[in-house]
Coordinates of C-alpha atoms and ligand atoms in Angstrom, one line a residue:
M1 CA -17.8 30.6 -20.3
A2 CA -16.9 26.9 -20.4
E3 CA -17.6 26.0 -16.8
P4 CA -21.3 26.6 -16.4
K5 CA -22.0 24.9 -19.7
A6 CA -19.9 21.9 -18.6
N7 CA -21.9 21.9 -15.3
E8 CA -25.2 22.1 -17.0
H9 CA -24.1 19.3 -19.3
M10 CA -23.1 17.1 -16.4
E11 CA -26.4 17.9 -14.6
K12 CA -28.3 16.6 -17.6
I13 CA -26.3 13.4 -17.6
V14 CA -26.6 12.8 -13.9
S15 CA -30.4 13.4 -14.2
L16 CA -30.8 11.0 -17.1
C17 CA -28.7 8.4 -15.2
K18 CA -31.2 8.6 -12.3
R19 CA -34.4 8.9 -14.4
R20 CA -33.5 5.9 -16.6
G21 CA -31.9 3.8 -14.0
F22 CA -28.2 3.9 -15.0
V23 CA -26.9 5.2 -11.7
F24 CA -28.4 5.9 -8.3
Q25 CA -27.0 7.4 -5.2
S26 CA -26.2 4.7 -2.7
S27 CA -28.5 4.6 0.3
E28 CA -30.5 7.4 -1.2
I29 CA -33.5 7.1 1.1
Y30 CA -31.2 7.7 4.1
G31 CA -29.7 10.8 2.5
G32 CA -27.0 9.0 0.5
I33 CA -23.4 8.3 1.5
N34 CA -20.7 10.3 -0.1
G35 CA -18.5 8.5 -2.6
F36 CA -20.7 5.5 -3.1
W37 CA -23.0 4.7 -6.1
D38 CA -25.3 2.0 -7.2
Y39 CA -26.1 0.9 -10.7
G40 CA -29.7 0.5 -11.6
P41 CA -31.2 -1.9 -14.1
L42 CA -29.6 -0.3 -17.2
G43 CA -26.4 0.6 -15.5
A44 CA -25.9 -3.0 -14.1
E45 CA -26.3 -4.4 -17.7
L46 CA -23.9 -1.8 -19.1
K47 CA -21.3 -2.5 -16.5
R48 CA -21.6 -6.2 -16.9
N49 CA -21.2 -5.9 -20.7
V50 CA -18.1 -3.8 -20.3
K51 CA -16.5 -6.2 -17.8
D52 CA -17.4 -9.2 -19.9
F53 CA -16.0 -7.7 -23.1
W54 CA -12.7 -6.7 -21.3
W55 CA -12.4 -10.3 -19.9
R56 CA -13.1 -11.8 -23.3
S57 CA -10.6 -9.5 -25.0
M58 CA -7.9 -9.9 -22.4
T59 CA -8.0 -13.6 -21.6
Q60 CA -10.4 -15.7 -23.7
K61 CA -9.3 -14.3 -27.0
R62 CA -5.6 -14.5 -26.2
E63 CA -3.2 -17.4 -25.7
D64 CA -1.0 -15.5 -23.2
V65 CA -3.2 -14.2 -20.5
V66 CA -5.1 -16.1 -17.8
G67 CA -7.6 -14.9 -15.1
L68 CA -7.7 -14.7 -11.4
E69 CA -10.4 -13.9 -8.8
A70 CA -8.9 -13.2 -5.4
T71 CA -10.3 -12.0 -2.1
I72 CA -10.8 -8.4 -1.2
I73 CA -9.3 -8.8 2.3
M74 CA -5.8 -10.3 2.2
H75 CA -2.9 -10.7 4.6
P76 CA -2.0 -7.2 5.9
K77 CA 1.7 -7.9 5.2
I78 CA 0.9 -7.6 1.5
W79 CA 0.2 -3.9 1.9
E80 CA 3.5 -3.5 3.9
A81 CA 5.4 -5.1 1.0
S82 CA 3.6 -3.1 -1.6
G83 CA 4.3 0.2 0.2
H84 CA 0.6 1.0 0.7
T85 CA 0.7 1.0 4.5
S86 CA 3.4 3.6 4.6
T87 CA 2.9 5.6 1.5
F88 CA -0.5 5.2 0.0
S89 CA -1.7 8.6 1.2
D90 CA -2.9 11.9 -0.2
P91 CA -2.1 15.2 1.4
M92 CA -5.1 16.4 3.3
V93 CA -6.1 19.9 4.6
D94 CA -9.0 21.0 6.7
C95 CA -10.8 24.3 6.4
L96 CA -10.3 26.0 9.8
L97 CA -13.8 27.5 9.7
T98 CA -16.0 24.8 8.3
K99 CA -13.8 21.8 9.1
K100 CA -14.4 20.5 5.6
R101 CA -11.7 18.3 4.3
F102 CA -9.8 18.8 1.0
R103 CA -7.0 17.2 -1.0
S104 CA -4.4 19.9 -1.0
D105 CA -3.0 18.8 -4.4
Q106 CA -6.5 19.4 -5.9
I107 CA -6.9 23.0 -4.8
D108 CA -6.7 25.6 -7.6
P109 CA -4.1 28.3 -6.9
Q110 CA -5.7 31.7 -6.1
S111 CA -4.5 35.2 -5.9
G112 CA -5.9 38.2 -4.0
T113 CA -5.5 40.1 -0.7
V114 CA -4.9 38.2 2.5
Y115 CA -6.3 39.7 5.7
F116 CA -4.3 38.7 8.8
Y117 CA -6.2 38.9 12.0
S118 CA -4.3 38.5 15.3
G119 CA -5.1 38.1 18.9
A120 CA -6.0 41.4 20.4
K121 CA -7.5 41.5 23.9
D122 CA -11.2 40.9 24.0
S123 CA -12.8 43.5 26.3
T124 CA -16.0 41.6 27.0
S125 CA -14.8 38.1 27.9
E126 CA -11.3 39.2 29.1
K127 CA -10.0 36.3 27.0
V128 CA -6.9 36.9 24.9
S129 CA -6.8 35.2 21.6
S130 CA -3.2 34.5 20.7
E131 CA -4.2 32.8 17.5
A132 CA -3.5 34.5 14.2
Y133 CA -5.9 33.8 11.5
S134 CA -6.0 34.9 7.9
V135 CA -8.6 35.1 5.2
L136 CA -8.0 35.5 1.5
I137 CA -10.4 37.3 -0.7
G138 CA -10.2 37.3 -4.5
N139 CA -9.3 40.6 -6.1
G140 CA -12.3 42.9 -6.4
K141 CA -14.2 41.4 -3.5
H142 CA -15.1 43.6 -0.5
P143 CA -12.9 43.3 2.6
D144 CA -16.1 43.0 4.7
H145 CA -16.3 39.4 3.4
A146 CA -12.9 38.7 5.0
R147 CA -14.0 40.3 8.3
K148 CA -17.2 38.3 8.4
I149 CA -15.2 35.0 7.9
A150 CA -12.7 36.0 10.6
R151 CA -15.5 36.9 13.0
Q152 CA -17.2 33.6 12.4
F153 CA -13.9 31.8 13.0
Y154 CA -13.1 33.6 16.3
T155 CA -16.8 33.3 17.5
T156 CA -16.6 29.5 17.1
R157 CA -13.5 29.7 19.4
G158 CA -15.4 31.6 22.1
V159 CA -14.0 35.0 21.5
A160 CA -17.0 37.2 22.3
N161 CA -15.9 40.4 20.6
P162 CA -13.7 39.5 17.6
E163 CA -14.2 43.1 16.2
L164 CA -11.3 44.2 18.3
L165 CA -8.8 41.9 16.6
G166 CA -5.8 43.4 14.9
E167 CA -5.7 43.4 11.2
R168 CA -3.1 43.8 8.4
T169 CA -3.2 42.9 4.7
E170 CA -0.8 41.5 2.1
L171 CA -1.2 40.8 -1.7
I172 CA -0.6 37.2 -2.5
E173 CA -0.3 35.3 -5.8
G174 CA -0.9 31.7 -6.6
T175 CA -1.6 30.4 -3.1
V176 CA -3.2 27.1 -2.3
R177 CA -3.5 27.8 1.5
Y178 CA -7.1 29.1 1.4
N179 CA -10.5 27.5 0.9
P180 CA -11.7 28.7 -2.5
G181 CA -15.3 28.5 -1.2
N182 CA -15.0 31.0 1.6
G183 CA -11.4 32.3 1.7
S184 CA -10.8 30.7 5.1
L185 CA -7.3 29.4 6.0
F186 CA -6.5 25.7 5.7
T187 CA -4.5 23.6 8.2
E188 CA -1.0 22.5 7.1
P189 CA -1.2 19.5 4.7
R190 CA -0.8 16.1 6.4
P191 CA -0.8 12.6 4.9
F192 CA -4.0 10.7 5.0
N193 CA -3.9 6.9 4.3
L194 CA -6.5 6.0 1.9
M195 CA -7.0 2.4 2.9
F196 CA -10.1 1.3 4.7
K197 CA -9.2 -0.5 7.9
T198 CA -11.1 -3.3 9.6
Y199 CA -10.6 -6.2 12.0
V200 CA -10.7 -9.8 11.2
G201 CA -12.3 -12.0 13.8
P202 CA -14.1 -11.0 17.0
V203 CA -11.2 -9.1 18.7
E204 CA -10.6 -5.5 17.7
S205 CA -6.9 -5.4 18.4
E206 CA -3.9 -4.1 16.4
D207 CA -3.0 -7.8 15.7
N208 CA -6.2 -8.3 13.8
V209 CA -6.1 -5.2 11.6
A210 CA -6.8 -5.9 7.9
Y211 CA -7.5 -3.6 5.0
L212 CA -10.0 -3.6 2.1
R213 CA -7.8 -3.8 -0.9
P214 CA -7.1 -0.4 -2.5
E215 CA -6.2 -2.1 -5.9
T216 CA -6.7 -5.6 -7.4
A217 CA -3.1 -5.8 -8.7
Q218 CA -1.3 -7.0 -5.5
A219 CA -3.3 -10.3 -5.4
I220 CA -1.9 -11.1 -8.8
F221 CA 1.7 -10.6 -7.6
V222 CA 1.2 -12.7 -4.5
Q223 CA -0.5 -15.6 -6.5
F224 CA 2.1 -15.3 -9.4
K225 CA 3.9 -18.6 -8.5
N226 CA 0.7 -20.6 -8.0
V227 CA -0.7 -19.4 -11.3
L228 CA 2.6 -20.1 -13.1
D229 CA 2.7 -23.6 -11.7
V230 CA -0.8 -24.5 -13.1
A231 CA -1.3 -22.3 -16.2
R232 CA 1.2 -24.0 -18.4
Q233 CA 2.5 -20.6 -19.5
K234 CA 5.9 -19.3 -20.2
L235 CA 7.1 -15.7 -20.2
P236 CA 5.9 -13.4 -21.6
F237 CA 2.4 -14.0 -20.2
G238 CA -0.1 -12.2 -18.1
I239 CA -2.6 -12.6 -15.3
C240 CA -5.7 -10.4 -15.1
Q241 CA -8.4 -9.7 -12.6
I242 CA -11.6 -7.7 -12.3
G243 CA -12.8 -6.7 -8.9
K244 CA -13.7 -4.2 -6.3
A245 CA -11.2 -1.8 -4.8
F246 CA -11.7 0.6 -2.0
R247 CA -10.1 4.0 -1.3
N248 CA -11.2 6.4 1.4
E249 CA -10.9 9.3 -0.9
I250 CA -10.7 12.6 0.9
N251 CA -12.9 14.4 -1.5
P252 CA -15.0 12.1 -3.8
R253 CA -16.3 14.2 -6.7
N254 CA -17.4 14.5 -10.3
F255 CA -20.3 12.0 -9.9
T256 CA -18.9 8.4 -10.0
F257 CA -15.4 9.6 -11.3
R258 CA -13.8 9.5 -7.9
S259 CA -15.6 7.1 -5.6
R260 CA -14.7 5.3 -2.4
E261 CA -15.8 1.9 -3.6
F262 CA -15.1 1.1 -7.3
E263 CA -14.0 -1.6 -9.6
Q264 CA -10.8 -2.1 -11.5
M265 CA -9.8 -4.2 -14.4
E266 CA -6.1 -4.9 -14.2
L267 CA -3.6 -6.9 -16.1
E268 CA -0.1 -7.8 -14.9
F269 CA 1.9 -8.8 -18.0
F270 CA 5.2 -10.5 -17.0
I271 CA 8.2 -10.3 -19.3
K272 CA 11.8 -11.2 -19.2
P273 CA 14.0 -8.6 -17.7
D274 CA 15.4 -8.1 -21.1
E275 CA 16.2 -4.4 -21.6
T276 CA 18.8 -4.9 -24.4
A277 CA 16.3 -5.6 -27.2
S278 CA 16.2 -3.0 -29.9
K279 CA 14.5 0.1 -28.7
S280 CA 14.1 1.9 -31.9
S281 CA 11.6 -0.2 -33.7
F282 CA 8.1 -1.2 -32.7
P283 CA 7.7 -4.8 -34.0
G284 CA 4.5 -6.3 -35.3
E285 CA 2.9 -9.2 -33.6
P286 CA 3.9 -10.3 -30.1
G287 CA 5.9 -13.5 -30.2
T288 CA 7.4 -12.8 -33.6
E289 CA 10.5 -11.5 -31.8
P290 CA 11.6 -13.5 -28.8
S291 CA 13.3 -10.6 -27.0
W292 CA 11.0 -7.6 -26.9
G293 CA 12.3 -5.2 -24.3
W294 CA 10.0 -3.5 -21.8
E295 CA 9.7 -0.4 -24.0
Q296 CA 8.2 -2.4 -26.9
W297 CA 5.9 -4.3 -24.5
H298 CA 4.8 -1.1 -22.9
K299 CA 4.0 0.5 -26.3
Y300 CA 2.3 -2.6 -27.4
W301 CA -0.1 -2.5 -24.4
V302 CA -0.8 1.2 -24.8
E303 CA -1.8 0.5 -28.4
E304 CA -3.8 -2.6 -27.5
R305 CA -5.7 -0.7 -24.9
V306 CA -6.5 2.2 -27.2
K307 CA -7.8 -0.2 -29.9
W308 CA -10.0 -1.8 -27.2
Y309 CA -11.5 1.6 -26.3
E310 CA -12.1 2.3 -29.9
S311 CA -13.9 -1.0 -30.2
I312 CA -16.5 0.1 -27.6
G313 CA -17.1 3.5 -29.1
L314 CA -14.4 5.8 -27.6
S315 CA -12.5 7.0 -30.6
R316 CA -9.0 8.4 -30.4
D317 CA -10.3 12.0 -30.7
V318 CA -12.1 11.8 -27.4
L319 CA -9.1 10.3 -25.7
D320 CA -5.9 11.9 -24.7
F321 CA -2.5 10.7 -23.4
H322 CA -0.3 11.8 -20.6
W323 CA 3.2 10.3 -20.7
Q324 CA 4.5 10.9 -17.2
Q325 CA 7.7 13.0 -16.9
K326 CA 10.6 11.5 -15.0
S327 CA 9.7 13.7 -12.0
E328 CA 6.2 12.4 -11.8
L329 CA 7.1 8.7 -12.0
A330 CA 6.8 6.4 -9.0
H331 CA 10.4 5.5 -7.9
Y332 CA 10.1 2.0 -9.3
A333 CA 8.4 2.8 -12.5
K334 CA 10.3 3.0 -15.8
A335 CA 7.5 4.6 -17.7
T336 CA 3.8 5.4 -17.2
V337 CA 1.2 6.6 -19.7
D338 CA -2.2 7.7 -18.6
I339 CA -5.1 7.2 -21.1
L340 CA -7.4 10.1 -20.5
Y341 CA -11.0 10.8 -21.6
K342 CA -12.3 14.3 -22.3
F343 CA -15.0 14.4 -19.6
P344 CA -17.3 17.5 -19.5
F345 CA -15.6 18.5 -16.2
G346 CA -12.1 18.1 -17.7
T347 CA -9.7 15.7 -19.4
Q348 CA -9.0 13.0 -16.8
E349 CA -7.5 9.6 -16.3
L350 CA -9.3 6.4 -17.4
E351 CA -6.4 4.0 -17.2
G352 CA -2.8 4.0 -16.3
I353 CA -0.3 1.8 -18.1
A354 CA 2.9 1.4 -16.2
A355 CA 6.2 -0.4 -16.7
R356 CA 6.9 -1.4 -13.1
G357 CA 10.1 -3.3 -13.5
D358 CA 10.5 -6.2 -11.0
Y359 CA 9.6 -4.0 -8.0
D360 CA 6.4 -5.8 -6.9
L361 CA 7.6 -9.4 -7.1
T362 CA 10.9 -8.4 -5.5
Q363 CA 9.1 -6.8 -2.6
H364 CA 6.9 -9.8 -2.0
Q365 CA 9.9 -12.1 -2.2
K366 CA 11.6 -10.0 0.5
F367 CA 8.5 -9.8 2.8
S368 CA 7.3 -13.4 2.4
G369 CA 10.6 -15.1 2.2
K370 CA 9.3 -17.1 -0.9
S371 CA 11.2 -17.0 -4.1
M372 CA 9.5 -15.2 -7.0
A373 CA 12.2 -16.1 -9.5
V374 CA 11.5 -18.2 -12.6
F375 CA 13.8 -20.5 -14.5
D376 CA 14.3 -19.8 -18.2
E377 CA 14.9 -23.0 -20.2
E378 CA 16.4 -21.1 -23.1
T379 CA 19.1 -19.1 -21.2
K380 CA 19.3 -21.5 -18.2
E381 CA 19.0 -18.4 -16.0
R382 CA 16.8 -17.6 -13.0
F383 CA 15.4 -14.2 -12.7
I384 CA 12.5 -12.2 -11.3
P385 CA 10.2 -11.2 -14.2
H386 CA 9.4 -7.6 -15.0
V387 CA 5.9 -6.4 -15.4
I388 CA 3.8 -4.1 -17.6
E389 CA 0.5 -3.1 -15.9
P390 CA -2.5 -1.7 -17.8
S391 CA -4.9 -0.7 -14.9
A392 CA -8.3 0.6 -15.8
G393 CA -11.3 1.7 -13.6
V394 CA -14.6 0.2 -14.6
D395 CA -16.7 3.0 -13.1
R396 CA -14.7 5.8 -14.8
L397 CA -15.1 4.0 -18.0
I398 CA -18.8 3.6 -17.6
L399 CA -19.0 7.3 -16.9
A400 CA -17.0 8.1 -20.0
L401 CA -19.2 5.8 -22.1
I402 CA -22.3 7.6 -20.7
C403 CA -20.9 11.1 -21.3
N404 CA -19.8 10.1 -24.7
A405 CA -23.2 8.6 -25.6
Y406 CA -25.4 11.4 -24.4
T407 CA -26.7 13.3 -27.4
E408 CA -29.4 15.9 -27.9
E409 CA -30.8 16.2 -31.4
E410 CA -33.4 18.5 -32.9
T411 CA -36.0 16.4 -34.8
T412 CA -39.5 16.7 -36.0
D413 CA -42.2 14.4 -34.7
E414 CA -45.0 12.6 -36.8
K415 CA -47.1 15.8 -36.6
G416 CA -44.2 17.9 -38.0
L417 CA -43.5 19.6 -34.6
K418 CA -39.9 20.3 -33.6
E419 CA -38.7 18.3 -30.6
T420 CA -35.4 17.5 -28.8
R421 CA -34.5 13.8 -29.1
I422 CA -32.3 12.6 -26.2
V423 CA -30.4 9.6 -27.4
M424 CA -27.7 7.5 -25.7
K425 CA -25.5 6.5 -28.6
L426 CA -23.9 3.6 -26.7
H427 CA -21.9 1.1 -28.9
P428 CA -24.1 -2.0 -29.5
R429 CA -21.5 -4.2 -27.8
V430 CA -22.0 -2.5 -24.5
A431 CA -25.6 -1.2 -24.8
P432 CA -27.7 -2.6 -21.9
V433 CA -30.6 -3.7 -24.1
K434 CA -29.9 -4.7 -27.6
V435 CA -33.3 -4.5 -29.2
G436 CA -36.7 -3.1 -28.4
I437 CA -39.7 -5.1 -29.6
F438 CA -42.9 -3.3 -30.4
P439 CA -46.3 -4.6 -31.6
L440 CA -47.8 -1.7 -33.6
L441 CA -51.0 -1.9 -31.6
K442 CA -51.5 -3.6 -28.3
N443 CA -55.2 -4.3 -28.7
K444 CA -54.8 -6.6 -31.8
P445 CA -54.2 -10.1 -30.4
E446 CA -52.6 -11.3 -33.7
L447 CA -50.0 -8.5 -33.6
V448 CA -49.3 -9.1 -30.0
K449 CA -48.9 -12.9 -30.5
K450 CA -46.5 -12.4 -33.4
A451 CA -44.5 -9.8 -31.4
Q452 CA -44.2 -12.1 -28.5
E453 CA -42.9 -14.8 -30.8
V454 CA -40.3 -12.5 -32.1
R455 CA -39.4 -11.4 -28.5
D456 CA -38.9 -15.1 -27.5
L457 CA -36.8 -15.8 -30.6
L458 CA -34.5 -12.8 -29.9
R459 CA -34.5 -13.2 -26.1
A460 CA -32.7 -16.5 -26.3
E461 CA -29.8 -14.7 -27.8
M462 CA -29.6 -11.2 -26.3
P463 CA -31.3 -8.8 -23.8
V464 CA -34.5 -7.4 -25.3
F465 CA -37.2 -5.0 -24.1
Y466 CA -40.8 -5.6 -25.0
D467 CA -42.9 -2.5 -25.0
D468 CA -46.5 -2.2 -26.2
A469 CA -47.5 1.0 -24.3
G470 CA -48.3 4.2 -26.1
A471 CA -47.6 5.7 -29.5
I472 CA -44.9 4.0 -31.5
G473 CA -42.9 7.2 -31.6
R474 CA -42.9 7.5 -27.8
R475 CA -41.8 3.9 -27.5
Y476 CA -38.8 4.6 -29.9
R477 CA -37.9 7.7 -27.8
R478 CA -37.9 5.7 -24.6
Q479 CA -35.5 3.2 -26.1
D480 CA -33.3 6.0 -27.5
E481 CA -32.8 7.3 -24.0
A482 CA -31.9 3.8 -22.8
G483 CA -29.3 3.4 -25.5
T484 CA -31.0 0.5 -27.2
P485 CA -29.4 0.3 -30.7
F486 CA -32.2 -1.4 -32.6
G487 CA -36.0 -1.5 -32.6
V488 CA -38.2 -4.1 -34.2
T489 CA -41.8 -3.3 -35.0
I490 CA -44.4 -5.9 -35.8
D491 CA -47.2 -4.6 -38.0
F492 CA -50.0 -5.8 -40.3
D493 CA -47.5 -6.5 -43.1
T494 CA -45.7 -8.9 -40.8
L495 CA -49.0 -10.8 -40.6
G496 CA -49.3 -10.9 -44.4
E497 CA -51.5 -7.9 -45.2
T498 CA -49.1 -7.2 -48.1
P499 CA -48.3 -10.8 -49.0
D500 CA -44.7 -10.1 -50.1
L501 CA -43.9 -8.7 -46.7
K502 CA -45.3 -11.6 -44.6
D503 CA -42.9 -12.5 -41.8
T504 CA -40.9 -9.4 -42.2
V505 CA -40.5 -6.6 -39.6
T506 CA -39.4 -3.0 -39.5
L507 CA -35.9 -2.7 -38.1
R508 CA -35.1 0.8 -36.8
D509 CA -31.5 2.0 -36.3
R510 CA -31.3 4.2 -33.2
D511 CA -28.6 6.6 -34.4
S512 CA -29.7 7.2 -38.0
M513 CA -33.4 6.5 -37.3
Q514 CA -33.4 4.8 -40.7
Q515 CA -35.9 1.9 -41.0
Q516 CA -35.6 -1.2 -43.2
R517 CA -37.7 -4.2 -43.8
M518 CA -36.1 -7.5 -42.6
A519 CA -37.2 -11.1 -42.6
I520 CA -37.7 -12.4 -39.1
G521 CA -35.4 -15.3 -39.9
D522 CA -32.5 -12.8 -40.7
L523 CA -32.8 -10.9 -37.4
V524 CA -30.7 -13.1 -35.1
P525 CA -27.6 -13.3 -37.4
F526 CA -27.9 -9.6 -38.3
L527 CA -28.2 -8.4 -34.6
L528 CA -25.5 -10.8 -33.4
S529 CA -23.0 -9.5 -36.0
K530 CA -23.6 -6.0 -34.5
I531 CA -23.4 -6.8 -30.8
R532 CA -20.5 -9.2 -30.6
Ligands
ATP601 P1 -6.1 9.2 -9.4 O1 -4.8 9.9 -9.7 O2 -7.2 9.8 -10.3 O3 -6.5 9.2 -8.0 P2 -4.6 6.9 -9.6 O4 -3.6 7.3 -10.5 O5 -4.4 6.9 -8.1 O6 -5.9 7.7 -9.9 P3 -4.4 4.1 -10.0 O7 -4.0 3.8 -8.7 O8 -3.5 4.1 -11.2 O9 -5.2 5.5 -10.0 O10 -5.7 3.2 -10.4 C1 -6.0 2.7 -11.7 C2 -7.3 3.1 -12.1 O11 -8.3 2.8 -11.2 C3 -7.4 4.5 -12.5 O12 -7.0 4.8 -13.8 C4 -8.9 4.7 -12.3 O13 -9.6 4.4 -13.6 C5 -9.3 3.8 -11.3 N1 -9.5 4.5 -10.0 C6 -8.6 4.9 -9.1 N2 -9.1 5.5 -8.1 C7 -10.4 5.6 -8.3 C8 -11.6 6.1 -7.6 N3 -11.4 6.7 -6.4 N4 -12.8 6.0 -8.2 C9 -13.0 5.4 -9.3 N5 -12.0 4.9 -10.1 C10 -10.7 5.0 -9.6

């Protein structure tokens, strides 16, 4: 069965994350807080590397994208204009028995027998329950289960002798009206706005309501004109931002995958509203054709993003794509493709790339009264740019990288005994520590001195970890689990015991476990070529 295996696999990953300091539960000593996660020493480095690499790829290495860093709390009208105040909601249901809350669109359809209980007179309390309550039990389960749940339900409502309730049954297929955990009925679905509300200033009145941003994108739209004025850019060009976003998710789950506080990396790429360009061919480099239509730009960004994922170790075969059908698209979107990763708990979204037309800028023009149009020198026309939006979640990507890296391998230790090696095969670009530095023995001052020299040489260029405790094999294993791609061992040959090998070290590759001798002077250029 696939599911227990996937659960077991996730449990191992979650346990390694805690044990090695990638991810901790937020506020753990107080029992934790659902939907919030902290990154420990290794996780913080990993996250920083991912964000830095995205930023470098998106803006610093390109001519046509600039950056922005906006506030988390913004004018509340922004969320009216964007539609978040009225429509940014998920359908929510409550279990009538446990009061636990669920997202109704995430409940798996179930089939079975539904037991309907209705309000018979209760002889003990003389109360009459007019409520009707039903319980679903999966095929093959005993009806007593349903009776027990119904009894619990009526007992919580003060009916002293629920045994006397009337009962009838019905076979039902594919329903999402019942809690899969206990068979109890859900309330009717109702919309639940996902934005966190707060008050700005000392007075808690409706006039002072503000929201923690549920996405970073809107700040880019509202600063579009300011950036255009200063950035010396012409269309097509983009503005990108990395930052926190907050969503009061009804049911946070799958470790960090669905959190209430998370980070996004978003690009808004503004293009001319030129939809007449050839749609059949996908041209080569941007800029080689002046009038790419939105479809070409959309495909271009999908391809760019996939290449980016490949460059940090997520190959195409662990990714998947969902091109949204017309019926799934937001009303303003022309096309959306989700890039998915094959997580152990299912294939799920990492990033959405949407062609959003001119919806957002038009809305902000309408709500702010400020023009969002640009003047095109070539055509002498004014228009509101259209936009392509690649929007990625940092935390989901970190989780994908961690899941992808986690490997168990059967090896034999120095004594020839079989053992399981746990190794995090993180791409050197994103690995938290790039190289482990190990003096062969810690009680030989000459070795330690030399090892510290090597550490200082490398530390100036990259994060390193110096470890002199325990057998060398154990030290390698510790760095394998941390995802450190290289290990450097300083031994007696380094000191000149074999004259030809003076000032060389052993360089160990984490994944192949191959070792090679390398001159200390060659280490920096070699390692930099691997981690950049
Ligand atoms: P979902 O359908 O999974 O809720 P979404 O389609 O609402 O996601 P978007 O609004 O498109 O997500 O947000 C862009 C990206 O932000 C997502 O692809 C995801 O990587 C990230 N993201 C969104 N919600 C969360 C969350 N609750 N926790 C972590 N990351 C999130």
